[in-house]
Amino acid sequence: MTRVAPAPARPQPETHPTQWVRRTGNVMSIVRTLCLALAAAGLAAPIAGAQSGPLRIVIEEGVIEPLPFAAPTFIAENPGAAEIAASITRVVAADLAGTGLFREIPASAFISPVTSFDAPVAYADWKAINAQALITGAVAVGSDGRINVKFRPYDVFSGTELGAGMQFGGGQGDWRRIAHKVADQIYSRITGETGYFDSRVVYVSESGPKDARLKRLAIMDYDGANVQYLTDSSTIVLAPRFSPSGDRILYTSFETGFPRIKLMDIASVTSRALAELSGNMTFAPRFSPDGGTVVFSLSQDGNTDLYAMQLSSGQTTQLTNAPSIETAPSFSPDGSRIVFESDRSGNQQLYIMPAGGGEATRISFGEGRYGTPVWSPRGDMIAFTKQNAGRFHIGVMRTDGSEERLLTASFLDEGPTWAPNGRVIMFTRESAGAGGAAQLYSVDISGRNLKPVPMEGSASDPAWSPLLP
Amino acid sequence: MNKLSTILLLTGALALSACNNPDRFGAGGAGAAGAGGAGGITAGGLGDPGDPNSIAYFNQTIGDRVLFAVDQSTLTPEGQATLAQQAVWLNQHPTNTAIIEGHADEQGTREYNLALGDRRANAVKAYLISQGVSAARLQTVSYGKERPLAVCSDEACYSQNRRAVTVVGVGAGV
């Protein structure tokens, strides 16, 4: 897939790029705030009559009224492009609506058709159906089969483009990725956040009965499309984790009969054991942010501690030395610290220590047990699994343990993973009973928009990739 | 060991197993242990549970597993009694090796349960070693919560799943 280029100049008065909120740095003064979380104060942000300025959703806590948008089917610039243009439009709209921050206005409500990518926008017709944002696009398929997608997002009520139009090119097989990239641009321009749609999830696909579950590694787009299996079901595999560059996976396999960390190259689907280590079990691996180090748990004689291994040299350092269980380590994005769980206090709690080991500071103090901490890619939060009073929760807290917020509650929720922009968390939810099965769910860090990931069959242990290049 | 003491042991083991684990003779046990693929043993070839030299005797008559309290790896008195007999059998059959599988119930996170299963397996290993079994004959493996024996989601099943199973291999060279 080739890279972004600006869309051709448009025969219309252009917006001034310097007015774009993300580029100016003078954000708050010119933001036309939409749907800000003022419900608690009994205030509803007026929308139609708001003063001019870039269209903007500020992602905050509280109830959000989704922003209505219209995405007329992208124009097919040649006859062979019609089907793929329609498919791309659907994925763009699904990405946006799937965040819970946007609501798609159905095409049946449209007053004026969009017949040309470069024709002037009939803003009044889109205002009349209360479309706050309008997305137009055009798709061409070249004689070599390559596709080219142009798009322009508009702020209907201020009558301006939301930043410059762009275009993406790629092979036919890339059409979903291109659609995700378009949606990421739109999401980013309206929310001020980095997008997360052009990303993948590696997970464990599950089948078979509960007492003889078959598990295999699989990878898919963040929205459940394009599933590819990476291992067969001949042995138990657990908890895959992406490298920072997204091209490799660490996971735990019972292939030798004993839990051992393996490292897989995704492109070639080849794995190797991480290293020959003493001890009878290595598990819970995770990469450092620079990809050069793996931090993991190693169990020896019934005691589990944390270790770090330099991938280039294989040199291994013991980071903790305690008779308690130390596991589920996760680096801070700057690589300086590690959050992990330990039962040194008598039950599972969260601790932070320097990346090289040393004194650990406990950060979880609420009721119940805390496990599987994962540092947010933004660095400001830690997601975790909490067990209390017979229920499981996915929650987030500040890195000092303050502002703990539980996002979910169920019979068994566990194993959070962050979207690349740190705004959404995916996790495993398992249902109870003999017929119980695991499914992947996602939820905003505000606790909104809890929903299953649309996919076939059972799945567990998701790990979200970085945003793809 | 003379014949009398063997018979006494046998009686004791049956009584223990009856209160510990009524499902022990069910197909689920063999399936769960075999599914892990650790021991490399098959359902056949274990012999007659009435033959004190058979692995079937070890598995069923002595009892191949011990159970644990929630989030614990401490051996119960019942568990220690079972393990004492396992040790006697292993000491009488010095060419057999064993892999001890540690398991947890589903009420816990995946990583923690792997570590907890490892603790349980090692608690059994340490006890067998204390009874004279050579450490070189024993290996441990944790399955965490990956291989429940009983599949309901309440204590009746959880109590069976919090277990460590001694899987005896045929001959040396685990």
XYZ file of C-alpha atoms in Angstrom:
643
model
C 0.000 0.000 0.000
C 1.392 3.353 -0.934
C 1.401 6.376 1.128
C -0.750 9.377 1.555
C -0.777 12.175 -0.936
C -2.897 15.296 -0.919
C -6.026 15.095 -3.007
C -5.888 17.181 -6.145
C -6.581 20.830 -5.661
C -10.223 21.476 -5.401
C -11.972 24.091 -7.546
C -13.474 25.760 -4.493
C -12.294 28.203 -1.880
C -9.965 26.180 0.322
C -9.949 26.134 4.063
C -6.845 27.540 5.591
C -4.779 24.717 6.940
C -3.488 26.975 9.665
C -6.984 27.111 11.057
C -6.949 23.381 11.653
C -7.135 22.893 15.344
C -4.522 20.171 15.677
C -1.959 22.179 13.800
C -2.392 25.453 15.613
C -1.845 24.499 19.175
C -4.409 27.134 20.102
C -7.010 24.495 20.607
C -9.497 25.476 23.192
C -10.173 28.993 22.085
C -11.394 28.046 18.665
C -12.935 24.641 19.254
C -16.578 24.510 18.562
C -17.331 22.034 21.260
C -19.739 19.342 20.273
C -21.425 17.009 22.625
C -19.127 17.794 25.469
C -19.911 15.817 28.537
C -22.072 18.397 30.171
C -24.966 16.131 30.878
C -24.103 15.910 34.528
C -24.402 19.655 34.855
C -27.685 19.582 33.018
C -26.233 21.470 30.104
C -26.567 20.457 26.529
C -24.066 21.972 24.180
C -25.945 23.737 21.432
C -24.858 22.397 18.114
C -26.500 24.108 15.211
C -26.085 27.571 16.588
C -22.552 27.139 17.780
C -19.951 29.649 16.785
C -17.736 28.866 13.876
C -14.505 26.897 14.244
C -13.439 23.418 13.386
C -15.873 20.638 14.103
C -14.649 18.838 17.150
C -15.575 16.124 19.593
C -13.835 16.396 22.899
C -13.575 12.926 24.362
C -14.408 13.207 28.008
C -16.174 11.203 30.599
C -19.912 11.226 30.756
C -22.702 10.680 28.317
C -21.968 11.569 24.753
C -24.556 12.243 22.124
C -22.977 10.750 19.010
C -22.144 13.205 16.264
C -24.348 12.676 13.185
C -22.439 12.262 9.951
C -23.304 11.476 6.350
C -21.101 9.274 4.201
C -22.646 9.053 0.734
C -21.233 6.124 -1.207
C -17.892 7.154 -2.637
C -17.966 8.038 -6.303
C -16.731 5.297 -8.630
C -14.465 7.063 -11.069
C -14.548 4.195 -13.491
C -16.996 1.335 -14.000
C -14.810 -1.279 -12.311
C -14.630 0.732 -9.106
C -18.291 0.729 -8.102
C -18.262 -2.324 -5.881
C -15.048 -1.494 -4.064
C -16.144 2.139 -3.634
C -19.301 0.963 -1.893
C -17.337 -1.466 0.299
C -14.821 1.181 1.331
C -17.591 3.620 2.212
C -19.238 0.982 4.421
C -16.017 0.273 6.308
C -15.315 3.985 6.845
C -18.817 4.511 8.189
C -18.634 1.379 10.369
C -15.309 2.467 11.844
C -16.685 5.849 12.833
C -20.052 4.620 14.101
C -18.336 1.767 15.944
C -16.583 4.216 18.250
C -19.889 5.288 19.726
C -18.823 8.890 19.121
C -20.482 9.135 15.713
C -23.874 8.199 14.331
C -24.388 7.553 10.654
C -27.341 9.203 8.943
C -28.896 6.632 6.604
C -28.682 7.316 2.883
C -32.467 7.208 2.656
C -32.508 10.563 4.464
C -30.209 12.307 1.988
C -31.727 15.211 0.029
C -29.103 15.725 -2.632
C -26.980 13.002 -4.189
C -23.259 13.514 -4.496
C -22.486 12.911 -8.135
C -19.010 14.324 -8.409
C -16.100 14.459 -6.009
C -15.252 17.988 -7.103
C -18.732 19.490 -7.311
C -19.563 22.182 -4.744
C -21.135 20.800 -1.585
C -24.803 21.683 -1.100
C -24.334 22.470 2.591
C -27.970 23.490 3.070
C -29.152 20.017 2.081
C -26.874 18.404 4.651
C -27.767 20.928 7.354
C -31.409 20.143 6.756
C -30.880 16.539 7.859
C -28.642 17.658 10.731
C -25.474 16.094 9.355
C -22.684 17.675 11.369
C -19.991 16.074 9.254
C -20.067 15.037 5.623
C -17.552 12.668 4.081
C -17.221 12.480 0.328
C -14.870 10.255 -1.558
C -13.960 8.833 -4.915
C -12.405 5.529 -5.909
C -10.595 4.659 -9.101
C -9.310 1.246 -10.133
C -6.399 1.395 -12.550
C -5.792 -0.982 -15.416
C -3.106 -2.605 -13.238
C -5.734 -3.319 -10.596
C -4.421 -0.742 -8.196
C -6.966 1.353 -6.396
C -6.807 5.023 -5.558
C -9.069 6.553 -2.930
C -9.615 10.285 -2.429
C -11.706 11.751 0.334
C -12.717 15.069 1.852
C -14.412 15.553 5.203
C -16.594 18.636 5.690
C -17.885 20.546 8.666
C -21.404 21.110 7.386
C -22.482 23.870 9.723
C -19.449 26.046 9.206
C -19.390 25.208 5.518
C -15.715 24.314 5.431
C -13.509 21.361 4.768
C -12.111 19.603 7.825
C -8.518 19.927 6.754
C -7.212 19.166 3.314
C -8.467 16.266 1.253
C -6.158 13.262 0.977
C -5.711 10.224 -1.163
C -4.443 6.720 -0.530
C -3.311 4.162 -3.083
C -2.813 0.429 -2.853
C -3.484 -2.983 -4.274
C -7.012 -4.363 -4.393
C -6.268 -6.508 -1.364
C -5.529 -3.362 0.632
C -8.985 -1.861 0.274
C -9.929 -2.431 3.904
C -6.709 -0.920 5.165
C -7.257 2.099 2.931
C -10.777 2.476 4.299
C -9.418 2.282 7.866
C -6.827 4.928 7.032
C -9.526 7.232 5.685
C -11.580 6.690 8.842
C -8.508 7.253 11.044
C -7.973 10.629 9.344
C -11.565 11.672 9.906
C -11.601 10.442 13.494
C -8.365 12.253 14.153
C -9.505 15.530 12.623
C -12.720 15.608 14.604
C -11.517 14.276 17.964
C -7.958 15.598 17.998
C -6.840 12.056 18.932
C -4.726 9.682 16.887
C -6.857 7.074 15.166
C -6.774 3.322 15.772
C -8.718 1.690 12.951
C -5.754 0.657 10.788
C -4.509 -1.836 13.342
C -4.566 -5.557 13.975
C -5.243 -7.833 16.911
C -3.443 -11.086 17.661
C -5.404 -13.442 19.894
C -6.085 -17.048 20.820
C -8.856 -18.700 18.815
C -10.698 -21.273 20.935
C -12.773 -24.330 20.112
C -13.776 -27.601 21.690
C -15.199 -28.422 25.121
C -14.144 -26.612 28.266
C -12.089 -29.520 29.658
C -10.209 -30.100 26.400
C -10.128 -26.656 24.836
C -8.247 -26.314 21.586
C -6.274 -23.113 21.235
C -4.465 -21.593 18.306
C -2.949 -18.217 17.573
C -4.768 -16.018 15.093
C -4.486 -12.480 13.832
C -7.192 -10.225 12.433
C -7.975 -6.593 11.685
C -9.142 -4.667 14.743
C -12.749 -5.011 13.527
C -12.676 -8.807 13.203
C -12.017 -8.958 9.451
C -9.227 -10.837 7.652
C -8.673 -13.622 10.177
C -5.466 -15.574 9.642
C -4.396 -18.530 11.778
C -0.771 -18.575 12.883
C -0.568 -21.961 14.637
C -2.550 -25.184 14.564
C -4.459 -26.483 17.592
C -2.027 -29.267 18.444
C -0.798 -27.600 21.617
C -1.981 -24.972 24.104
C -0.912 -21.420 23.250
C -1.471 -18.407 25.481
C -1.316 -14.636 25.629
C 0.391 -13.410 22.429
C 1.994 -9.923 22.522
C 3.037 -7.668 19.631
C 6.466 -6.206 19.152
C 6.465 -2.397 19.012
C 6.953 -2.572 15.249
C 4.047 -5.004 14.919
C 5.994 -7.586 12.921
C 6.716 -10.134 15.662
C 4.754 -11.858 18.406
C 5.797 -13.232 21.761
C 3.579 -15.970 23.173
C 3.583 -18.966 25.489
C 3.347 -22.462 24.063
C 3.096 -25.943 25.587
C 4.738 -27.409 22.490
C 7.544 -29.044 24.485
C 5.075 -30.243 27.096
C 6.043 -27.345 29.338
C 5.070 -23.657 29.071
C 7.775 -21.862 27.124
C 7.980 -18.440 25.521
C 8.231 -18.407 21.754
C 8.925 -15.618 19.301
C 7.101 -15.582 15.952
C 7.828 -13.616 12.815
C 4.350 -12.815 11.491
C 5.220 -12.428 7.812
C 6.868 -15.842 7.554
C 4.773 -17.464 10.322
C 7.903 -19.046 11.773
C 8.587 -19.398 15.488
C 11.561 -20.115 17.644
C 11.981 -20.638 21.354
C 13.018 -17.432 23.037
C 16.038 -19.084 24.597
C 17.083 -22.073 26.602
C 16.593 -21.024 30.180
C 16.733 -22.920 33.388
C 13.496 -23.286 35.288
C 10.504 -25.298 34.309
C 8.253 -22.556 32.971
C 8.633 -19.228 31.169
C 5.536 -17.162 30.423
C 3.885 -13.722 30.455
C 6.378 -12.132 28.029
C 6.212 -8.561 26.805
C 8.496 -6.420 24.643
C 10.209 -3.255 25.796
C 9.131 -0.144 23.850
C 12.337 -0.250 21.781
C 11.754 -3.911 20.944
C 15.206 -4.912 22.164
C 14.282 -6.489 25.481
C 11.719 -9.042 26.596
C 10.476 -8.985 30.180
C 8.823 -12.193 31.388
C 8.122 -14.576 34.245
C 10.268 -17.593 34.967
C 9.274 -20.242 37.492
C 11.809 -22.345 39.304
C 11.056 -24.767 42.138
C 7.581 -23.346 42.545
C 8.594 -19.708 42.711
C 7.860 -17.201 39.946
C 9.993 -14.097 39.431
C 10.497 -11.494 36.706
C 13.420 -11.532 34.312
C 14.554 -9.430 31.364
C 16.334 -10.749 28.304
C 18.201 -8.738 25.702
C 17.113 -10.202 22.388
C 20.384 -9.433 20.611
C 22.657 -11.136 23.128
C 20.324 -13.462 24.992
C 21.712 -11.988 28.192
C 19.201 -12.449 30.990
C 18.823 -10.397 34.162
C 16.729 -11.301 37.178
C 14.545 -8.299 38.091
C 12.760 -9.569 41.197
C 13.817 -12.019 43.858
C 10.982 -12.824 46.209
C 9.236 -15.988 47.384
C 5.951 -14.592 46.028
C 4.469 -14.752 42.517
C 5.689 -11.930 40.295
C 4.139 -11.904 36.841
C 2.307 -9.958 34.092
C 5.011 -7.298 33.578
C 4.411 -4.341 31.250
C 6.793 -1.511 30.364
C 5.995 2.184 30.554
C 6.052 3.711 27.041
C 9.366 5.460 27.789
C 10.895 2.136 28.822
C 12.007 3.402 32.228
C 9.590 1.474 34.457
C 7.713 -1.818 34.655
C 4.284 -2.389 36.171
C 3.585 -5.958 37.320
C 1.481 -7.990 39.703
C 2.695 -9.712 42.846
C 1.071 -11.507 45.752
C 3.889 -10.514 48.137
C 1.323 -8.732 50.339
C -0.749 -11.918 50.596
C -2.850 -11.447 47.482
C -2.465 -10.093 43.961
C -1.669 -6.368 43.811
C -0.031 -4.005 41.319
C 3.500 -2.660 41.688
C 5.821 -0.409 39.707
C 9.601 -0.775 39.695
C 12.492 0.617 37.653
C 13.010 -1.258 34.364
C 16.292 -2.646 35.655
C 14.702 -4.005 38.808
C 14.935 -2.610 42.296
C 12.506 -1.341 44.840
C 8.877 -1.682 43.841
C 6.063 0.670 44.836
C 2.593 -0.716 45.338
C -0.062 1.261 43.469
C -3.300 -0.731 44.019
C -5.059 -0.354 47.337
C -8.740 -1.007 46.721
C -10.682 -4.051 47.804
C -10.055 -7.312 46.012
C -7.229 -8.610 43.862
C -5.531 -6.808 40.993
C -3.755 -8.495 38.092
C -2.593 -8.216 34.456
C -1.589 -4.533 34.522
C -0.890 -2.957 31.131
C 0.624 0.459 30.692
C -1.290 2.756 28.332
C 0.558 3.723 25.140
C -0.033 7.353 26.199
C 1.738 6.648 29.468
C -0.911 8.170 31.712
C -2.978 5.148 32.732
C -2.692 1.503 33.680
C -5.397 -0.970 32.722
C -5.883 -4.036 34.913
C -8.093 -6.973 35.831
C -9.757 -6.769 39.216
C -11.374 -9.603 41.147
C -13.667 -8.674 43.970
C -16.653 -10.289 45.649
C -16.947 -13.041 43.073
C -16.896 -10.691 40.068
C -14.239 -9.700 37.572
C -13.706 -6.190 36.287
C -11.580 -4.426 33.722
C -10.452 -1.108 35.125
C -8.039 1.757 34.668
C -6.106 3.871 37.134
C -3.488 6.588 37.032
C 0.080 5.356 37.272
C 0.174 6.430 40.936
C -2.901 4.301 41.612
C -5.285 7.245 41.905
C -8.576 7.662 40.029
C -9.311 3.955 39.835
C -12.274 3.405 37.536
C -13.903 0.059 36.813
C -15.152 -0.140 33.231
C -16.811 -3.558 33.211
C -18.228 -6.215 35.518
C -19.000 -9.838 34.731
C -18.487 -13.441 35.738
C -15.008 -13.359 34.187
C -13.372 -10.411 32.428
C -9.591 -10.380 32.110
C -6.522 -9.446 30.123
C -6.953 -5.840 28.898
C -5.034 -4.562 25.871
C -4.902 -0.936 24.710
C -5.876 0.462 21.335
C -2.863 2.245 19.850
C -4.322 5.630 20.814
C -4.994 4.645 24.425
C -8.712 5.394 24.178
C -10.210 1.913 23.851
C -9.501 -1.362 25.642
C -10.089 -4.863 24.321
C -10.284 -7.816 26.717
C -11.500 -11.405 27.222
C -14.974 -12.077 28.605
C -15.789 -15.668 29.505
C -19.273 -16.906 30.257
C -20.004 -19.249 33.154
C -20.936 -22.900 33.257
C -20.181 -26.095 31.416
C -20.956 -24.431 28.102
C -18.981 -21.315 28.992
C -16.967 -19.724 26.206
C -14.629 -16.802 25.776
C -15.259 -13.798 23.560
C -13.391 -10.597 22.824
C -15.008 -7.351 23.944
C -14.040 -3.717 23.681
C -14.893 -0.711 25.823
C -13.916 2.962 25.940
C -11.739 4.017 28.820
C -14.733 6.033 29.967
C -16.704 2.789 30.317
C -18.928 3.595 27.337
C -19.502 1.585 24.189
C -19.012 -1.887 25.683
C -19.535 -4.422 22.893
C -18.299 -7.757 21.556
C -15.772 -7.713 18.736
C -17.647 -9.014 15.684
C -16.028 -12.362 14.895
C -16.805 -16.020 14.441
C -16.245 -18.476 17.244
C -14.600 -18.139 20.625
C -11.488 -16.124 21.353
C -9.343 -14.965 24.254
C -6.142 -13.100 25.117
C -6.296 -10.241 22.599
C -3.281 -8.014 22.017
C -3.709 -4.850 19.993
C -0.999 -3.893 17.507
C 0.457 -0.450 17.098
C -1.113 1.686 14.378
C 0.093 0.214 11.090
C 2.490 2.289 8.986
C 6.728 -54.235 52.522
C 4.838 -57.237 53.854
C 1.449 -58.232 52.635
C -0.486 -57.056 55.638
C 0.703 -53.488 55.446
C -0.064 -53.386 51.743
C -3.637 -54.369 52.400
C -3.970 -51.766 55.126
C -2.629 -49.110 52.816
C -5.032 -50.154 50.134
C -8.000 -49.887 52.433
C -6.905 -46.493 53.637
C -6.439 -45.233 50.123
C -9.902 -46.309 49.088
C -11.472 -44.573 52.051
C -9.516 -41.410 51.357
C -10.331 -41.329 47.716
C -13.984 -41.871 48.372
C -14.254 -38.678 50.384
C -11.740 -36.672 48.400
C -12.834 -37.070 44.897
C -15.837 -39.139 43.917
C -15.282 -38.377 40.227
C -11.812 -39.797 40.178
C -12.741 -42.851 38.225
C -14.610 -40.903 35.591
C -13.339 -40.632 32.060
C -12.713 -36.929 32.545
C -9.655 -37.509 34.664
C -7.782 -39.584 32.167
C -8.841 -37.281 29.364
C -7.668 -34.187 31.139
C -4.331 -35.638 32.032
C -3.820 -37.094 28.592
C -4.913 -33.945 26.795
C -1.979 -32.064 28.216
C 0.315 -34.386 26.411
C 2.928 -34.067 29.105
C 3.206 -37.576 30.358
C 3.190 -39.335 27.056
C 1.143 -42.147 28.504
C -1.946 -43.584 26.963
C -5.134 -44.872 28.464
C -4.121 -48.419 27.670
C -1.186 -50.177 29.270
C -1.824 -48.955 32.801
C -2.649 -52.435 33.960
C -5.101 -53.762 36.490
C -5.908 -51.460 39.423
C -5.871 -54.577 41.585
C -2.219 -55.224 40.702
C -0.081 -53.190 43.126
C 2.670 -52.949 40.530
C 0.439 -51.316 37.935
C 0.123 -47.627 37.148
C -3.616 -48.140 37.305
C -3.105 -49.086 40.968
C -1.137 -45.889 41.518
C -3.734 -43.751 39.751
C -6.861 -45.276 41.187
C -6.093 -47.258 44.287
C -3.566 -44.924 45.861
C -4.921 -41.858 44.112
C -2.919 -39.839 41.627
C -4.054 -36.399 42.782
C -4.326 -34.059 45.729
C -6.677 -31.113 46.093
C -6.101 -27.573 47.356
C -8.052 -24.783 49.004
C -8.793 -21.583 47.088
C -5.611 -19.737 46.121
C -3.530 -22.103 48.281
C -0.672 -24.453 47.579
C -0.409 -25.864 51.081
C -0.936 -29.602 51.280
C -3.919 -30.760 53.319
C -3.537 -33.683 55.760
C -5.512 -35.812 53.287
C -3.208 -34.730 50.515
C -0.141 -35.590 52.554
C -1.554 -39.037 53.264
C -2.109 -39.673 49.562
C 1.372 -38.408 48.713
C 2.955 -40.596 51.373
C 1.490 -43.604 49.608
C 2.514 -42.265 46.218
C 6.052 -42.008 47.586
C 5.970 -45.577 48.840
C 4.872 -46.778 45.421
C 7.470 -44.665 43.612
C 10.193 -45.917 45.959
C 9.132 -49.468 45.233
C 9.192 -48.804 41.485
C 12.455 -46.929 40.994
C 12.434 -47.146 37.212
C 9.218 -45.164 36.897
C 9.411 -41.419 36.552
C 6.584 -38.955 37.032
C 5.408 -35.571 35.894
C 3.386 -33.623 38.433
C 0.725 -31.452 36.838
C -0.467 -28.399 38.763
C -3.900 -26.947 38.034
C -6.083 -24.065 39.182
C -9.796 -23.350 38.998
C -11.124 -20.668 36.667
C -11.461 -17.990 39.349
C -8.239 -16.215 38.589
C -6.282 -14.522 35.859
C -4.454 -16.693 33.376
C -0.894 -15.747 34.314
C -1.451 -15.910 38.043
C -3.088 -19.303 37.733
C -0.112 -20.631 35.788
C 2.155 -19.537 38.635
C -0.271 -20.950 41.208
C -0.413 -24.310 39.413
C 3.373 -24.323 39.424
C 3.381 -23.738 43.168
C 0.988 -26.644 43.686
C 2.958 -29.029 41.507
C 6.134 -28.093 43.335
C 4.508 -28.534 46.732
C 3.773 -32.120 45.698
C 7.250 -32.611 44.296
C 8.834 -31.332 47.497
C 6.711 -33.664 49.578
C 7.577 -36.704 47.474
C 11.257 -35.802 47.712
C 10.905 -35.512 51.479
C 9.596 -39.088 51.401
C 12.705 -40.326 49.665
C 11.771 -40.083 45.986
C 14.714 -38.904 43.919
C 14.243 -35.402 42.500
C 15.722 -36.631 39.232
C 12.658 -38.797 38.669
C 10.174 -35.937 39.098
C 9.212 -33.097 36.803
C 6.529 -30.508 37.207
C 4.295 -28.689 34.747
C 1.598 -26.120 35.368
C -1.547 -25.956 33.285
C -2.996 -23.022 35.229
C -6.704 -22.931 34.476
C -6.297 -24.363 30.979
C -7.365 -27.933 31.752
C -10.274 -28.070 34.190
C -11.415 -31.539 35.118
C -14.958 -30.514 36.022
C -16.635 -27.866 33.907
C -19.368 -26.287 36.007
C -18.814 -22.809 37.428
C -19.316 -23.390 41.125
C -17.397 -24.771 44.065
C -18.439 -28.381 43.386
C -16.305 -28.246 40.244
C -13.731 -25.725 41.380
C -12.727 -27.944 44.293
C -11.897 -30.770 41.858
C -9.984 -28.464 39.557
C -7.630 -27.087 42.218
C -5.410 -30.128 41.978
C -1.991 -31.564 41.412
C -1.873 -34.860 39.531
C 1.089 -37.213 39.625
C 1.303 -38.733 36.153
C 3.521 -41.805 36.283
C 5.450 -42.588 33.162
C 6.257 -46.079 32.032
C 9.939 -46.640 32.602
C 12.762 -44.156 32.885
C 13.581 -41.162 30.766
C 10.810 -38.648 31.171
